[in-house]
Short mmCIF file of C-alpha atoms in Angstrom, two decimals:
data_model
loop_
_atom_site.label_atom_id
_atom_site.label_comp_id
_atom_site.label_asym_id
_atom_site.label_seq_id
_atom_site.Cartn_x
_atom_site.Cartn_y
_atom_site.Cartn_z
CA MET A 27 111.15 31.34 31.58
CA SER A 28 111.00 27.28 30.74
CA GLU A 29 111.29 25.36 27.68
CA PRO A 30 108.03 24.00 27.78
CA TYR A 31 106.33 27.29 28.48
CA ASP A 32 108.00 28.97 25.83
CA ALA A 33 106.83 26.17 23.31
CA LEU A 34 103.31 26.44 24.69
CA ILE A 35 102.93 30.19 24.16
CA ALA A 36 104.49 30.10 20.90
CA ARG A 37 101.63 27.71 19.62
CA ALA A 38 99.17 29.55 21.29
CA ARG A 39 100.20 32.44 19.30
CA GLU A 40 99.96 30.52 16.01
CA ALA A 41 96.66 29.73 16.79
CA HIS A 42 95.68 33.15 17.55
CA LEU A 43 97.11 34.28 14.20
CA LEU A 44 94.56 32.05 12.59
CA GLU A 45 91.88 33.35 14.69
CA SER A 46 92.75 36.92 14.49
CA THR A 47 92.76 36.57 10.79
CA ALA A 48 89.40 35.17 10.64
CA GLU A 49 88.44 38.22 12.91
CA ILE A 50 89.28 40.65 10.06
CA LEU A 51 87.80 38.62 7.30
CA ALA A 52 84.51 38.58 9.54
CA TRP A 53 84.78 42.34 9.95
CA ASP A 54 85.18 42.80 6.35
CA GLN A 55 81.98 40.59 5.57
CA GLU A 56 80.06 43.09 7.72
CA THR A 57 81.48 46.19 6.42
CA MET A 58 82.83 45.65 3.01
CA MET A 59 82.24 42.46 1.23
CA PRO A 60 79.84 42.42 -1.85
CA PRO A 61 76.76 40.14 -1.34
CA GLY A 62 78.35 37.97 -4.07
CA GLY A 63 81.39 36.82 -1.54
CA VAL A 64 79.30 35.11 1.17
CA ASP A 65 79.76 31.42 0.16
CA HIS A 66 83.42 31.60 -0.51
CA ARG A 67 83.80 33.84 2.51
CA ALA A 68 82.09 31.06 4.69
CA ARG A 69 84.40 28.32 3.32
CA GLN A 70 87.54 30.66 4.17
CA LEU A 71 86.10 31.24 7.61
CA GLY A 72 85.46 27.63 8.16
CA LEU A 73 88.86 26.45 7.12
CA LEU A 74 90.51 29.28 9.38
CA ALA A 75 88.57 27.88 12.31
CA ARG A 76 89.32 24.17 11.85
CA LEU A 77 93.11 25.18 11.30
CA ALA A 78 93.01 27.32 14.69
CA HIS A 79 91.21 24.42 16.39
CA GLU A 80 93.73 21.86 15.21
CA ARG A 81 96.45 24.32 16.54
CA ARG A 82 94.81 24.29 20.07
CA THR A 83 94.10 20.79 20.37
CA ALA A 84 97.28 19.10 18.82
CA PRO A 85 98.86 16.27 20.90
CA GLU A 86 101.76 18.13 21.96
CA ILE A 87 99.57 20.95 23.50
CA ALA A 88 98.77 18.25 26.03
CA GLU A 89 102.16 17.05 26.71
CA LEU A 90 103.21 20.80 27.08
CA LEU A 91 100.50 21.55 29.45
CA ALA A 92 101.60 18.62 31.56
CA ARG A 93 105.35 19.59 31.49
CA CYS A 94 104.31 23.21 32.48
CA ASP A 95 102.30 21.77 35.38
CA ALA A 96 105.63 20.29 36.86
CA ALA A 97 107.73 23.13 36.19
CA ASP A 98 108.24 26.08 38.87
CA LEU A 99 106.66 28.89 36.95
CA PRO A 100 106.06 32.33 38.28
CA ASP A 101 102.37 33.51 38.86
CA GLU A 102 101.63 35.18 35.66
CA ALA A 103 102.92 32.22 33.56
CA LYS A 104 100.76 29.94 35.74
CA ALA A 105 97.80 32.03 35.02
CA ASP A 106 98.53 31.71 31.16
CA VAL A 107 99.11 27.82 31.52
CA ARG A 108 95.84 27.65 33.63
CA GLU A 109 93.82 29.29 30.99
CA LEU A 110 95.25 27.42 28.05
CA ARG A 111 94.38 24.31 29.75
CA ARG A 112 90.74 25.56 30.07
CA SER A 113 90.75 26.24 26.68
CA PHE A 114 92.46 23.19 25.48
CA ASP A 115 90.01 20.90 27.30
CA ARG A 116 87.05 22.76 25.79
CA SER A 117 88.35 22.67 22.44
CA ALA A 118 89.41 19.15 22.53
CA SER A 119 86.15 17.86 23.45
CA VAL A 120 84.48 19.27 20.13
CA PRO A 121 85.25 17.55 16.84
CA ALA A 122 86.95 19.63 14.29
CA GLU A 123 84.11 18.98 11.49
CA LEU A 124 81.66 20.55 14.18
CA VAL A 125 84.05 23.59 14.43
CA GLN A 126 84.51 24.16 10.71
CA GLU A 127 80.61 23.46 9.97
CA ARG A 128 79.86 25.92 12.72
CA SER A 129 81.86 28.47 11.68
CA GLU A 130 80.48 28.03 7.91
CA VAL A 131 77.00 28.11 8.73
CA THR A 132 77.03 31.14 11.04
CA SER A 133 79.12 32.93 8.40
CA ARG A 134 75.94 32.27 5.91
CA ALA A 135 73.11 32.77 8.47
CA GLN A 136 74.84 36.22 9.28
CA HIS A 137 74.13 37.46 5.88
CA ALA A 138 70.48 35.64 6.04
CA TRP A 139 69.80 37.23 9.24
CA ALA A 140 70.91 40.80 7.49
CA ARG A 141 68.39 40.23 4.42
CA ALA A 142 65.58 38.93 6.86
CA ARG A 143 66.03 41.96 8.94
CA GLU A 144 65.93 44.51 5.89
CA ASP A 145 62.61 42.64 4.75
CA SER A 146 61.17 42.15 8.24
CA ASP A 147 60.93 38.49 7.49
CA PHE A 148 61.49 35.96 10.21
CA ALA A 149 60.33 33.03 7.98
CA SER A 150 63.30 33.43 5.53
CA PHE A 151 65.70 33.29 8.65
CA ARG A 152 64.02 30.53 10.34
CA PRO A 153 65.82 27.57 8.82
CA TRP A 154 68.93 29.21 9.32
CA LEU A 155 68.23 29.69 13.05
CA GLU A 156 67.18 26.18 13.15
CA ARG A 157 70.32 25.00 11.75
CA VAL A 158 72.55 26.93 13.94
CA LEU A 159 70.65 26.19 17.20
CA SER A 160 71.23 22.67 16.27
CA LEU A 161 74.70 22.94 16.01
CA GLU A 162 74.89 24.66 19.06
CA ARG A 163 73.02 22.09 21.07
CA ASN A 164 75.55 19.42 19.63
CA ARG A 165 78.26 21.54 20.64
CA ALA A 166 77.01 21.96 24.09
CA ALA A 167 76.56 18.17 24.34
CA CYS A 168 80.37 17.81 23.39
CA LEU A 169 81.30 20.29 25.70
CA GLY A 170 79.28 18.52 28.59
CA VAL A 171 76.67 19.87 30.96
CA PRO A 172 78.22 21.06 34.60
CA ASP A 173 76.71 19.00 37.50
CA GLY A 174 73.37 20.32 38.38
CA GLY A 175 73.37 22.59 35.41
CA GLU A 176 71.64 22.75 31.88
CA LEU A 177 72.66 22.52 28.31
CA TRP A 178 72.76 26.23 27.94
CA ASP A 179 75.24 26.67 30.66
CA ALA A 180 77.76 24.67 28.56
CA LEU A 181 77.59 27.39 25.86
CA ALA A 182 77.55 30.25 28.46
CA GLU A 183 80.90 29.17 29.55
CA ASP A 184 82.36 30.41 26.39
CA TYR A 185 81.40 34.02 27.30
CA GLU A 186 81.55 33.96 31.12
CA PRO A 187 83.84 31.10 32.79
CA GLY A 188 81.76 29.84 35.44
CA MET A 189 78.29 31.26 34.73
CA ARG A 190 75.26 29.19 35.50
CA ALA A 191 71.77 29.66 34.58
CA ALA A 192 71.02 28.84 38.09
CA ASP A 193 73.10 31.67 39.35
CA LEU A 194 71.72 34.24 36.80
CA ALA A 195 67.84 33.63 37.50
CA PRO A 196 67.90 34.63 41.25
CA LEU A 197 70.01 37.81 40.26
CA PHE A 198 67.83 38.70 37.16
CA ALA A 199 64.57 38.17 39.17
CA PRO A 200 65.19 41.05 41.72
CA LEU A 201 66.48 43.23 38.88
CA ARG A 202 63.32 42.82 36.75
CA GLU A 203 61.15 43.44 39.74
CA ARG A 204 63.16 46.63 41.18
CA LEU A 205 63.60 48.08 37.55
CA GLY A 206 60.05 47.47 36.41
CA ALA A 207 58.64 48.95 39.53
CA PHE A 208 61.14 51.82 39.06
CA VAL A 209 60.04 52.49 35.45
CA GLN A 210 56.72 52.51 36.23
CA GLU A 211 57.09 54.99 38.98
CA LEU A 212 59.03 57.36 36.58
CA SER A 213 56.42 56.98 33.64
CA GLU A 214 53.62 58.56 36.19
CA VAL A 215 55.39 61.83 36.31
CA HIS A 216 56.48 64.37 33.56
CA GLY A 217 60.19 63.55 32.72
CA PRO A 218 62.71 65.35 30.34
CA SER A 219 62.18 65.87 26.86
CA ASN A 220 63.80 63.70 24.21
CA ARG A 221 64.05 66.66 21.56
CA CYS A 222 67.92 66.33 20.91
CA ASN A 223 67.20 62.87 19.51
CA GLU A 224 64.29 63.93 17.21
CA ILE A 225 65.97 66.84 15.46
CA GLU A 226 67.54 65.69 12.34
CA PHE A 227 71.15 65.97 11.59
CA GLU A 228 73.01 65.25 8.74
CA ILE A 229 74.66 61.66 8.71
CA ASP A 230 78.22 62.98 7.57
CA ARG A 231 77.93 65.68 10.61
CA GLN A 232 77.33 62.93 12.99
CA GLU A 233 80.01 60.81 11.95
CA LYS A 234 82.73 63.78 12.48
CA PHE A 235 81.03 64.21 15.71
CA VAL A 236 81.18 60.99 17.23
CA ARG A 237 84.85 60.49 15.84
CA ARG A 238 85.61 63.61 17.60
CA ILE A 239 84.13 62.07 21.05
CA ALA A 240 85.81 58.89 20.34
CA THR A 241 89.22 60.66 20.18
CA ALA A 242 88.35 62.65 23.15
CA ILE A 243 87.39 59.47 25.39
CA GLY A 244 90.68 57.92 24.17
CA PHE A 245 90.06 55.54 21.02
CA ASP A 246 93.37 55.59 19.24
CA PHE A 247 92.69 55.77 15.62
CA SER A 248 96.46 55.09 14.95
CA ARG A 249 95.75 51.50 16.32
CA GLY A 250 91.81 51.24 15.45
CA ARG A 251 89.18 52.50 12.90
CA ILE A 252 85.30 53.23 12.67
CA ASP A 253 82.99 52.07 10.11
CA ARG A 254 79.49 51.58 9.52
CA SER A 255 77.45 48.18 9.89
CA ALA A 256 73.59 47.27 10.32
CA HIS A 257 74.42 45.83 14.02
CA PRO A 258 77.37 47.81 15.83
CA PHE A 259 80.33 45.74 16.88
CA CYS A 260 83.85 45.65 18.03
CA GLY A 261 86.32 43.42 16.32
CA GLY A 262 89.94 43.33 14.81
CA SER A 263 92.98 41.31 15.22
CA HIS A 264 95.09 42.48 18.43
CA ALA A 265 95.65 45.71 20.38
CA GLY A 266 97.19 47.36 17.51
CA ASP A 267 94.35 46.72 15.15
CA VAL A 268 90.99 47.40 16.68
CA ARG A 269 87.78 47.67 14.51
CA ILE A 270 84.61 49.03 15.57
CA THR A 271 81.50 50.08 13.91
CA THR A 272 78.43 52.17 14.50
CA ARG A 273 75.35 53.39 12.95
CA PHE A 274 73.52 56.37 12.01
CA HIS A 275 69.80 57.77 11.68
CA ARG A 276 69.20 61.16 10.56
CA ASP A 277 66.70 61.72 13.49
CA ASN A 278 68.48 60.03 16.34
CA VAL A 279 72.02 61.20 16.96
CA GLY A 280 71.61 59.81 20.41
CA ASP A 281 71.83 56.21 18.86
CA ALA A 282 75.00 56.92 16.95
CA LEU A 283 76.54 58.65 20.00
CA GLY A 284 75.65 55.75 22.41
CA SER A 285 76.61 53.03 20.12
CA THR A 286 80.03 54.68 19.07
CA MET A 287 80.96 55.02 22.92
CA HIS A 288 79.65 51.76 23.66
CA GLU A 289 81.74 50.24 20.94
CA CYS A 290 84.95 52.55 21.87
CA GLY A 291 84.51 51.11 25.34
CA HIS A 292 85.34 47.70 24.09
CA GLY A 293 88.10 49.06 21.92
CA ILE A 294 89.78 51.22 24.55
CA TYR A 295 89.76 47.84 26.71
CA GLU A 296 91.43 45.96 23.72
CA GLN A 297 93.95 48.68 22.99
CA GLY A 298 94.72 48.76 26.85
CA LEU A 299 95.61 45.05 27.12
CA PRO A 300 99.56 44.30 27.25
CA ALA A 301 101.00 44.55 23.71
CA ASP A 302 103.73 42.14 24.54
CA ARG A 303 101.15 39.19 25.36
CA VAL A 304 99.34 39.25 22.20
CA GLY A 305 97.98 36.04 21.70
CA THR A 306 98.33 34.94 25.31
CA PRO A 307 95.69 34.65 28.00
CA LEU A 308 97.43 37.66 29.60
CA GLY A 309 96.65 39.46 26.39
CA THR A 310 93.63 38.62 26.26
CA ALA A 311 90.30 40.08 27.83
CA VAL A 312 89.20 38.31 31.13
CA SER A 313 85.39 37.49 30.14
CA LEU A 314 82.31 39.04 28.31
CA GLY A 315 81.04 40.29 31.59
CA ILE A 316 83.95 42.59 32.27
CA HIS A 317 84.52 43.51 28.62
CA GLU A 318 80.65 44.66 28.33
CA SER A 319 81.38 46.67 31.71
CA GLN A 320 83.90 48.82 29.71
CA SER A 321 81.51 49.31 26.95
CA ARG A 322 78.43 50.19 29.47
CA LEU A 323 80.78 52.36 31.61
CA TRP A 324 81.76 54.73 28.75
CA GLU A 325 78.31 54.74 27.22
CA ASN A 326 76.36 55.33 30.50
CA HIS A 327 78.53 56.53 33.31
CA VAL A 328 80.45 58.92 31.10
CA GLY A 329 77.91 59.50 28.07
CA ARG A 330 74.82 59.87 30.07
CA SER A 331 76.74 62.22 32.95
CA ALA A 332 75.90 65.78 33.38
CA GLY A 333 79.63 66.49 33.50
CA PHE A 334 80.03 64.91 30.23
CA TRP A 335 77.33 67.15 28.40
CA ARG A 336 78.54 70.31 30.05
CA TRP A 337 81.51 69.96 27.98
CA CYS A 338 79.71 67.84 24.87
CA ALA A 339 77.11 70.27 24.32
CA ASP A 340 79.47 72.71 22.65
CA VAL A 341 81.09 69.99 20.81
CA ALA A 342 77.76 69.24 19.41
CA THR A 343 77.26 72.73 18.28
CA GLU A 344 80.46 72.82 16.64
CA GLU A 345 80.09 69.37 14.68
CA LEU A 346 76.54 69.22 14.18
CA GLY A 347 75.57 72.98 13.06
CA SER A 348 72.81 75.31 13.91
CA ALA A 349 70.29 72.91 14.57
CA ALA A 350 72.46 71.91 17.71
CA ALA A 351 73.10 75.62 18.79
CA MET A 352 69.59 75.87 20.35
CA LEU A 353 70.14 72.95 22.58
CA SER A 354 71.79 73.59 26.17
CA ALA A 355 73.69 71.11 28.07
CA ASP A 356 70.75 70.40 30.15
CA ASP A 357 68.77 69.71 26.98
CA TRP A 358 71.36 67.15 25.97
CA PHE A 359 71.57 65.64 29.57
CA GLY A 360 67.80 65.30 29.71
CA SER A 361 67.51 63.43 26.38
CA SER A 362 70.27 61.10 26.84
CA ASN A 363 68.64 60.06 30.29
CA VAL A 364 64.68 59.83 28.97
CA VAL A 365 63.25 56.64 30.30
CA ARG A 366 60.81 55.08 28.05
CA PRO A 367 60.12 51.30 27.48
CA SER A 368 61.00 50.64 24.06
CA LEU A 369 61.38 47.70 21.23
CA ILE A 370 65.34 47.94 20.63
CA ARG A 371 67.83 46.85 23.05
CA VAL A 372 70.57 48.89 21.70
CA GLU A 373 68.61 51.90 21.76
CA ALA A 374 67.15 51.29 25.10
CA ASP A 375 67.59 53.82 28.31
CA GLU A 376 69.76 52.50 31.42
CA ALA A 377 66.66 51.75 33.42
CA THR A 378 64.90 49.72 30.81
CA TYR A 379 68.12 48.14 29.23
CA ASN A 380 68.20 45.13 31.56
CA LEU A 381 64.82 44.26 30.81
CA HIS A 382 65.51 43.67 27.33
CA VAL A 383 68.11 41.06 28.51
CA VAL A 384 65.75 39.28 30.59
CA VAL A 385 63.60 38.64 27.87
CA ARG A 386 66.43 37.37 25.65
CA PHE A 387 67.90 35.12 28.78
CA ASP A 388 64.60 33.28 29.16
CA LEU A 389 63.73 32.61 25.51
CA GLU A 390 67.35 31.50 24.87
CA ARG A 391 67.25 29.23 27.53
CA ARG A 392 64.19 27.68 26.13
CA LEU A 393 65.17 27.69 22.71
CA VAL A 394 68.43 25.77 23.63
CA SER A 395 66.37 23.31 25.68
CA GLY A 396 63.89 22.66 23.16
CA ASP A 397 60.92 23.89 25.04
CA LEU A 398 60.71 26.60 22.58
CA GLU A 399 60.47 25.95 18.73
CA VAL A 400 62.12 28.36 16.67
CA ALA A 401 58.71 28.67 14.67
CA ASP A 402 56.88 30.16 17.76
CA LEU A 403 59.82 32.40 18.63
CA PRO A 404 57.93 35.43 16.99
CA ASP A 405 54.98 35.05 19.02
CA ALA A 406 56.99 34.17 22.26
CA TRP A 407 59.28 37.14 21.67
CA ASN A 408 56.26 39.71 21.38
CA ALA A 409 54.29 38.45 24.18
CA ALA A 410 57.36 38.80 26.50
CA TYR A 411 57.98 42.39 25.52
CA ARG A 412 54.17 42.95 26.00
CA GLU A 413 54.38 41.45 29.55
CA VAL A 414 58.01 42.68 30.83
CA LEU A 415 58.44 46.01 28.98
CA GLY A 416 54.48 46.89 28.12
CA VAL A 417 55.09 47.42 24.47
CA ASP A 418 53.70 45.92 21.33
CA VAL A 419 55.91 44.71 18.75
CA PRO A 420 54.91 45.67 15.33
CA ASP A 421 57.07 43.71 12.92
CA ASP A 422 60.13 41.09 13.10
CA ARG A 423 62.51 43.71 12.15
CA ASP A 424 61.82 45.39 15.66
CA GLY A 425 61.27 42.38 17.26
CA CYS A 426 63.28 39.00 17.36
CA LEU A 427 65.22 39.97 14.32
CA GLN A 428 66.96 42.92 16.05
CA ASP A 429 69.99 41.32 17.29
CA VAL A 430 72.65 39.59 15.28
CA HIS A 431 73.98 37.31 18.18
CA TRP A 432 72.28 34.14 17.60
CA SER A 433 72.80 34.04 13.53
CA CYS A 434 76.67 34.34 14.75
CA GLY A 435 76.20 31.29 16.93
CA LEU A 436 76.67 33.47 20.13
CA VAL A 437 73.96 31.48 22.26
CA GLY A 438 74.75 32.32 26.14
CA TYR A 439 76.17 35.77 25.25
CA PHE A 440 73.18 38.20 26.15
CA PRO A 441 73.56 38.03 30.09
CA THR A 442 76.98 39.20 29.95
CA TYR A 443 75.25 42.81 29.05
CA THR A 444 73.71 42.66 32.54
CA LEU A 445 76.81 41.38 34.26
CA GLY A 446 78.87 44.32 32.67
CA THR A 447 75.96 46.71 33.50
CA LEU A 448 76.60 45.64 37.17
CA TYR A 449 80.32 45.88 37.06
CA ALA A 450 80.53 48.70 35.22
CA ALA A 451 78.55 50.64 38.02
CA GLN A 452 81.08 48.95 40.56
CA PHE A 453 84.12 49.90 38.71
CA PHE A 454 83.05 53.49 38.28
CA ALA A 455 82.17 53.87 41.88
CA ALA A 456 85.57 52.62 42.82
CA ALA A 457 87.28 55.21 40.39
CA GLU A 458 85.43 57.86 42.02
CA ARG A 459 86.45 56.60 45.17
CA ASP A 460 90.13 56.50 44.28
CA LEU A 461 90.05 59.65 42.32
CA GLY A 462 87.44 62.00 43.75
CA ASP A 463 84.34 63.21 41.85
CA LEU A 464 84.72 62.81 37.91
CA GLU A 465 82.33 65.02 36.80
CA GLU A 466 84.44 67.85 36.84
CA PRO A 467 87.30 66.59 34.70
CA PHE A 468 84.58 65.18 32.32
CA ALA A 469 83.13 68.90 32.18
CA CYS A 470 86.64 70.04 30.95
CA GLY A 471 86.87 67.08 28.13
CA ASP A 472 89.39 65.02 30.37
CA PHE A 473 88.82 61.55 30.34
CA ALA A 474 92.21 60.42 31.01
CA PRO A 475 92.07 60.07 34.94
CA LEU A 476 89.22 57.58 34.29
CA ARG A 477 90.65 55.70 31.35
CA ASP A 478 94.19 55.31 33.45
CA TRP A 479 92.60 54.04 36.28
CA LEU A 480 90.92 51.44 34.35
CA ARG A 481 94.02 50.57 32.38
CA GLN A 482 95.81 50.02 35.76
CA ASN A 483 92.96 48.16 37.57
CA VAL A 484 91.52 46.32 34.53
CA HIS A 485 92.93 46.45 31.21
CA CYS A 486 96.60 45.46 32.12
CA HIS A 487 95.65 41.82 33.67
CA GLY A 488 94.37 40.27 30.71
CA MET A 489 93.25 36.90 32.38
CA ARG A 490 95.67 36.77 35.21
CA TYR A 491 92.36 36.85 37.43
CA GLY A 492 88.93 35.73 36.90
CA ALA A 493 86.22 38.23 36.56
CA GLU A 494 84.99 38.14 40.25
CA GLU A 495 88.64 38.33 41.77
CA LEU A 496 89.25 41.14 39.26
CA CYS A 497 86.27 42.90 40.68
CA ARG A 498 87.32 42.34 44.24
CA ARG A 499 90.83 43.40 43.57
CA ALA A 500 89.63 46.72 41.73
CA THR A 501 86.85 47.74 44.02
CA GLY A 502 87.23 45.80 47.20
CA ALA A 503 84.02 43.64 46.99
CA GLY A 504 82.23 40.80 44.58
CA LEU A 505 79.68 41.72 42.38
CA ASP A 506 76.82 43.87 43.96
CA ALA A 507 73.81 44.68 42.12
CA GLU A 508 72.68 47.21 44.63
CA ILE A 509 75.40 49.63 43.54
CA PHE A 510 73.89 49.90 40.26
CA LEU A 511 70.45 50.41 41.28
CA ASN A 512 71.38 53.15 43.79
CA TYR A 513 73.43 54.84 41.09
CA LEU A 514 70.34 54.64 38.76
CA GLU A 515 67.96 56.03 41.45
CA ARG A 516 70.48 59.07 42.40
CA LYS A 517 70.52 60.29 39.05
CA LEU A 518 67.22 59.70 37.70
CA ARG A 519 65.33 60.71 40.81
CA PRO A 520 66.31 64.32 40.87
CA LEU A 521 65.99 64.56 37.12
CA TYR A 522 62.53 63.35 36.98
CA GLY A 523 61.55 65.08 40.34
CA VAL A 524 60.58 62.04 42.19
CA ASP A 525 61.72 61.67 45.95
#
């Protein structure tokens, strides 16, 4: 290649080694670490964050970037340099002390959140959230507000490059209106039964069941693992070590299956990134919106499809036992597509899910701007849920404490779930355009055609293209919310008997 490019990549990989080590420690904190390890783990993560930051912002990085700009590099190398420059510019604007403090505080805040959620006690978490938000505002100020933008935009750039609140608001408003009206229409007729998710199944049997599904859809257990945590997530260090978590309730196997398929979607993406480019932009997911598209695609377009349940109903009987034997494929398909406004985002159906995101997007912007005080968050949350979803929040656990994100400092993340939902519908439609109807292979337990299409059109590119360009190359068009809305209506109207 070229000497400056090779040197730049070597330094990027050093930083990635430190960051991926922190990822494993963070996974351990959520799954294995005893409570007594919180303070020491926070210091470990803080030091690793600082060391990685110093690697990414070292003076020689700026010199190597300049030399790479002057070199005649192939397109793939130019993409690496472009993304490493963006990373350098953002990282260099934030002091190392702030990076370390943020890592230490969010590590402790996650533990405080878990205890507060268990006790349904927002008051105990409030000082931690205030501290996290203060650090995020400071970081946003260092990063700089985009022209014509707001403080929140500077943070959202971490998750979806180029995403601005001003661009999302006109996208979310019609989604809220269309989805709200559709949900109301469905609520006025008798829909499918949710009986499959009300029967009690042993946790150990549920775990065997979801592991079998994970294997079937393509999660490689020789390069990954599944564990339990309070809030499902996907972590790990690289494509050869992907760690996902899920959770179980005796009387809601649908939550376990949906969470597992969602996180497997993330994991399959990570395992599909180019193995020889680990630690470089071309070996890294392009954005969180695209990442969420992969999780939402497997969770919804596969896991809630009629074809999937024509195969999976028998698997459920084999793994879950006699209680599942009385349930047909139609029963499972119906239960997986019940539309009912609810309290919990990760348990929400496809029609109401994005309304949960709309609530968080609005509250988050107000928290960052200071228009909403942390002390007033529970009341604001409860009022928003009453207005947008028509449900009353009974306690903090099922209200503003249900998500781990803010305790981790993931401010600006939530809208990527809706972007991912829209991208997922578009990718799936393009896959069926190229491969034909996928219901039949799903009914035979064959998910390889879809997985291979995603490998070839999404996973293999890493960050070579931005999210919008990747979408255009894979589907032939830019992001189009109508594709998702049309898909949803085509599936749910017949199921509910609504013209």
